[in-house]
Coordinates of C-alpha atoms in Angstrom, one line a residue:
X201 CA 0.0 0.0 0.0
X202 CA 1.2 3.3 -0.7
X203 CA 0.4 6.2 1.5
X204 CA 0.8 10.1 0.4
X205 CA 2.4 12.0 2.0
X206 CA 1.4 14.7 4.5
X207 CA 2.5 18.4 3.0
X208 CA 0.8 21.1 4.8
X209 CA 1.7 24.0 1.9
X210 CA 0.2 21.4 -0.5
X211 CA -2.9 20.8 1.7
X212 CA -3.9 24.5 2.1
X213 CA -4.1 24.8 -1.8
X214 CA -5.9 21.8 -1.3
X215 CA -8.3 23.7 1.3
X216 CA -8.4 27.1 -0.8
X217 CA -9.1 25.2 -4.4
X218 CA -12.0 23.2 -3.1
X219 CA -13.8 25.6 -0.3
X220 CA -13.1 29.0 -2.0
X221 CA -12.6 27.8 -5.9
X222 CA -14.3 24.7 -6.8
X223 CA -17.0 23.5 -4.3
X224 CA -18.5 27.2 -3.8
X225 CA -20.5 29.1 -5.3
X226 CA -17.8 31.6 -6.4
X227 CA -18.0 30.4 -9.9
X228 CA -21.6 31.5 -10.4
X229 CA -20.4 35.0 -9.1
X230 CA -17.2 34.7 -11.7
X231 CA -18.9 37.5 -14.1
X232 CA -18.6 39.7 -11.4
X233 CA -15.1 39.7 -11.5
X234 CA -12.2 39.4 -14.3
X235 CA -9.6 36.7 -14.8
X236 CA -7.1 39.1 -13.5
X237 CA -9.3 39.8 -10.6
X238 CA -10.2 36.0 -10.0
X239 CA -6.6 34.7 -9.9
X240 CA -5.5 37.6 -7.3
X241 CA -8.7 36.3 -5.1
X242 CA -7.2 32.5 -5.7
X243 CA -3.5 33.6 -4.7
X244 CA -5.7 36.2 -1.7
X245 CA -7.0 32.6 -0.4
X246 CA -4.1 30.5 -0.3
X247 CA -2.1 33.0 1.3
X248 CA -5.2 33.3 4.0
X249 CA -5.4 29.4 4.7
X250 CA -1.7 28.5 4.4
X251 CA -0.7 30.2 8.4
X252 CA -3.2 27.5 9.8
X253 CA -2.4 24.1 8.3
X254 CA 0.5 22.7 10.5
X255 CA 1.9 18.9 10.2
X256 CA 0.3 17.6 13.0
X257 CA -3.3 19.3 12.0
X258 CA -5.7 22.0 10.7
X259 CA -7.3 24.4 12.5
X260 CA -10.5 25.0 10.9
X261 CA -11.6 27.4 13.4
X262 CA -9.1 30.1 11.7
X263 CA -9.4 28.8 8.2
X264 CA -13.1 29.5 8.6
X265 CA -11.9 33.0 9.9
X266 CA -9.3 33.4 7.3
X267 CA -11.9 33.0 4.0
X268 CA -15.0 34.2 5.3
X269 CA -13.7 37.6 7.3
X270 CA -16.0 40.5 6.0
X271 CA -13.0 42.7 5.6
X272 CA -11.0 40.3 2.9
X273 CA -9.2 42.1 0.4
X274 CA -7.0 41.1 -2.5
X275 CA -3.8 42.5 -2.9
X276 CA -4.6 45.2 -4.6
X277 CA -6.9 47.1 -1.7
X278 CA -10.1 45.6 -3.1
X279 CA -12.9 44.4 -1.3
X280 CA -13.9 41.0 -2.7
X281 CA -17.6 42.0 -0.6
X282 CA -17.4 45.0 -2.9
X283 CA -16.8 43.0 -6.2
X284 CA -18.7 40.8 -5.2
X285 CA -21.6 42.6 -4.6
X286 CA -25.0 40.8 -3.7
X287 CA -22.8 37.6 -4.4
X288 CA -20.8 38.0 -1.3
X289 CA -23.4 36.1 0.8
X290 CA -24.3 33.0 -0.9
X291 CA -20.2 32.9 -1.6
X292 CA -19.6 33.2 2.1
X293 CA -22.4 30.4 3.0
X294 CA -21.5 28.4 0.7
X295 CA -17.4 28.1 2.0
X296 CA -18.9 27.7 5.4
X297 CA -20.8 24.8 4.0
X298 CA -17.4 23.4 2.6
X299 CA -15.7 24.1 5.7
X300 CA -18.3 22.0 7.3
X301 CA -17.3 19.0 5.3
X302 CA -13.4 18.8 5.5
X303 CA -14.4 19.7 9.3
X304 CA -16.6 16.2 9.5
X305 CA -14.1 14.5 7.5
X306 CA -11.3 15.3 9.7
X307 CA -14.0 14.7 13.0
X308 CA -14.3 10.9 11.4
X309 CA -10.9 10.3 10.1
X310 CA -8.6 12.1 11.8
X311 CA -6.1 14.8 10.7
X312 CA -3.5 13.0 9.6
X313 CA -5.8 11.1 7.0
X314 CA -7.2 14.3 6.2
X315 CA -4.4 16.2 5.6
X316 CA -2.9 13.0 3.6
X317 CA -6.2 13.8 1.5
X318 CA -5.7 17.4 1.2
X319 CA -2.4 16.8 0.0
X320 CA -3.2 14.8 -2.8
X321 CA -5.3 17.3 -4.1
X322 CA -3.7 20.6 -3.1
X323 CA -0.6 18.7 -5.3
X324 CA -1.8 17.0 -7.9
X325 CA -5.2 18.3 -9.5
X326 CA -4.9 19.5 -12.9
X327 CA -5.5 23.3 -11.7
X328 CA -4.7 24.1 -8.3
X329 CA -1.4 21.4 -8.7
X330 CA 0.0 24.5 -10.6
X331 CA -1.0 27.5 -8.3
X332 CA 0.8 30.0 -6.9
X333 CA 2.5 28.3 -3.9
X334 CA 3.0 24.8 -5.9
X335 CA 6.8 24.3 -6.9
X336 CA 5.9 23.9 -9.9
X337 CA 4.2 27.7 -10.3
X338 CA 7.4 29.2 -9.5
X339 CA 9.7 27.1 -11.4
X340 CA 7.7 27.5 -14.7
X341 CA 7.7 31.1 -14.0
X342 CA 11.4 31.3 -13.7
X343 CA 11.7 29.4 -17.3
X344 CA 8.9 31.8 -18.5
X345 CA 10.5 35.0 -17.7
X346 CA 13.9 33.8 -18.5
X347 CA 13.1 32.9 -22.0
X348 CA 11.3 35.9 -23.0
X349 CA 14.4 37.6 -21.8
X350 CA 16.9 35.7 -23.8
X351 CA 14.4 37.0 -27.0
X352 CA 13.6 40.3 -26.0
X353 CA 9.8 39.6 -24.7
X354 CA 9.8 41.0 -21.7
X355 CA 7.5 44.9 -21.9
X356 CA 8.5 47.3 -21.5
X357 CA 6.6 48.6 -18.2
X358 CA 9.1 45.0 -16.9
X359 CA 12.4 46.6 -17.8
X360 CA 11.8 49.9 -16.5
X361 CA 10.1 48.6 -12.9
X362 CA 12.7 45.9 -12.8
X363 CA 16.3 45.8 -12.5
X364 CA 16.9 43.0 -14.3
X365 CA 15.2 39.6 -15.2
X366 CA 16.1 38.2 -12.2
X367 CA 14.1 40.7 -9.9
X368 CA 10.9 40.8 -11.7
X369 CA 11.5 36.6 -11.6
X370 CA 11.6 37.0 -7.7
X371 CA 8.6 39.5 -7.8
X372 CA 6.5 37.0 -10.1
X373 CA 7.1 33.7 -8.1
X374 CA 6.5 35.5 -5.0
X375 CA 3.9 38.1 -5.6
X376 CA 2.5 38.2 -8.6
X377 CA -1.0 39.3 -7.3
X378 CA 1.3 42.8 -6.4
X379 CA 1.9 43.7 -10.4
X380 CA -0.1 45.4 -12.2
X381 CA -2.8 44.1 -14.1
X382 CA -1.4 44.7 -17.6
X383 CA 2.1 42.9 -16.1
X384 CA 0.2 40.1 -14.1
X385 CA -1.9 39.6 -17.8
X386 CA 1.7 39.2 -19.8
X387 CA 2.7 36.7 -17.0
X388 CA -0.2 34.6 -16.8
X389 CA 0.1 34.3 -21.1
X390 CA 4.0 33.4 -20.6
X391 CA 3.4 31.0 -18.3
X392 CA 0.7 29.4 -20.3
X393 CA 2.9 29.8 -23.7
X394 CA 5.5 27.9 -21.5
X395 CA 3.2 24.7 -20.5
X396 CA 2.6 24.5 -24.4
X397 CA 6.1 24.5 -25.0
X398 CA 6.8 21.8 -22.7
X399 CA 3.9 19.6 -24.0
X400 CA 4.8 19.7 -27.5
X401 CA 8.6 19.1 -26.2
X402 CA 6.2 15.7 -24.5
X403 CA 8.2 16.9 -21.1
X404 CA 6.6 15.7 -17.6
X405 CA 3.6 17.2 -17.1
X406 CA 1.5 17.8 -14.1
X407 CA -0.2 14.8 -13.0
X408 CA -4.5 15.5 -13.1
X409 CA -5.9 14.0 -10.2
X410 CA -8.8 15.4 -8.2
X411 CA -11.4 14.4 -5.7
X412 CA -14.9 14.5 -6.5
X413 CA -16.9 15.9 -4.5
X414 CA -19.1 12.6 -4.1
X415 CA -16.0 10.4 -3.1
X416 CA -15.6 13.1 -0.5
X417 CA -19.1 12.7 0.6
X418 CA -18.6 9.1 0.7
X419 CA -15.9 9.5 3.4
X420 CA -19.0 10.2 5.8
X421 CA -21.9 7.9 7.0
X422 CA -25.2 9.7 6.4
X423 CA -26.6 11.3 9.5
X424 CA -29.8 9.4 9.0
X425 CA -27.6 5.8 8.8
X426 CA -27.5 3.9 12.4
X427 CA -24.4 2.6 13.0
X428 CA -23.7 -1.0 13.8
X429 CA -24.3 -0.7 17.5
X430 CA -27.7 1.3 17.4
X431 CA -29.1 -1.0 14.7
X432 CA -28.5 -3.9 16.6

């Protein structure tokens, strides 16, 4: 049998994917809010859950804090209960419904099967395996940046913010929700002109491997189901 193992950094993309991202209601808010904006709120969420996932466990109570606090703001000083608008509230319940979950889940199995879980998908499903905070994120940056600056690519508004390739490379790995939306656009086409590269150069790829939300489900008995003991 082989276990996974237990990586808190990957588990709280796991947490911010599937209770801010995937699971809520966000997407059916998404018009509300540009690509741009969307990918600052992503980065805004994984920053806010990764302070409370810890080796030996999670502490909900904070996570639930961290992503549901009216005040959140992206990087850029805006209110996502201002973008948001009328959204705000069905978001919010619905991450508190998701939070509810992983909370049961970790109630049942414990946290270090739980964060095993998380781990698996904060690493390895197809989108959030390549966020900001994944190693992956800031190593295909790095190749990004560096090849449009051994062809003369990079804009202009880069060269004169940056003092050379490897600064703005330093600035985009680390906080690319900080540059400005024209910069954080070029970036987020390099980085996909760079995944195309390696896939027609057949290099490793990221494996795709999420949990659905049903086999999650399944990880509880129903409410209504009497255990063993009180059926008998």
């Amino acid at each position: 049998m082989i276990s996974p193992d237990l990586v808190p950094s990957a588990a709280a993309r796991g947490i911010a994917e599937w209770c801010w991202r995937r699971e809520s209601d966000v997407e059916d808010w998404h018009f509300k809010i540009d690509d741009i904006a969307m990918a600052r709120a992503n980065i805004a969420a994984t920053r806010a859950v990764l302070p409370h996932v810890h080796s030996e466990a999670i502490d909900w109570h904070a996570v639930r804090l961290a992503l549901t606090a009216p005040a959140r703001r992206l990087a850029d000083g805006q209110a996502l209960r201002d973008i948001f608008e009328e959204g705000w509230g069905p978001i919010l319940a619905s991450i508190h419904r998701e939070i509810d979950l992983w909370q049961r889940v970790d109630e049942d199995l414990g946290p270090e099967a739980t964060m095993r879980l998380l781990s698996i998908h904060g690493s390895h499903t197809e989108s959030v395996g390549e966020w900001w905070g994944s190693g992956w994120f800031e190593t295909v940056t790095r190749r990004a940046i560096a090849r449009a600056a051994d062809t003369s690519a990079l804009p202009i508004s880069v060269i004169e913010v940056f003092t050379d390739p490897e600064h703005f490379a330093d600035a985009a790995a680390g906080h690319p929700d900080l540059l400005d939306d024209d910069t954080f656009a070029w970036l987020t086409r390099a980085i996909f002109q760079e995944r195309l590269l390696r896939y027609e150069a057949h290099l490793p790829r990221t494996t795709a491997l999420a949990l659905p939300d049903w086999a999650t489900q399944g990880l509880l008995a129903p409410d209504d189901e009497p255990s063993p003991t009180e059926a008998s």
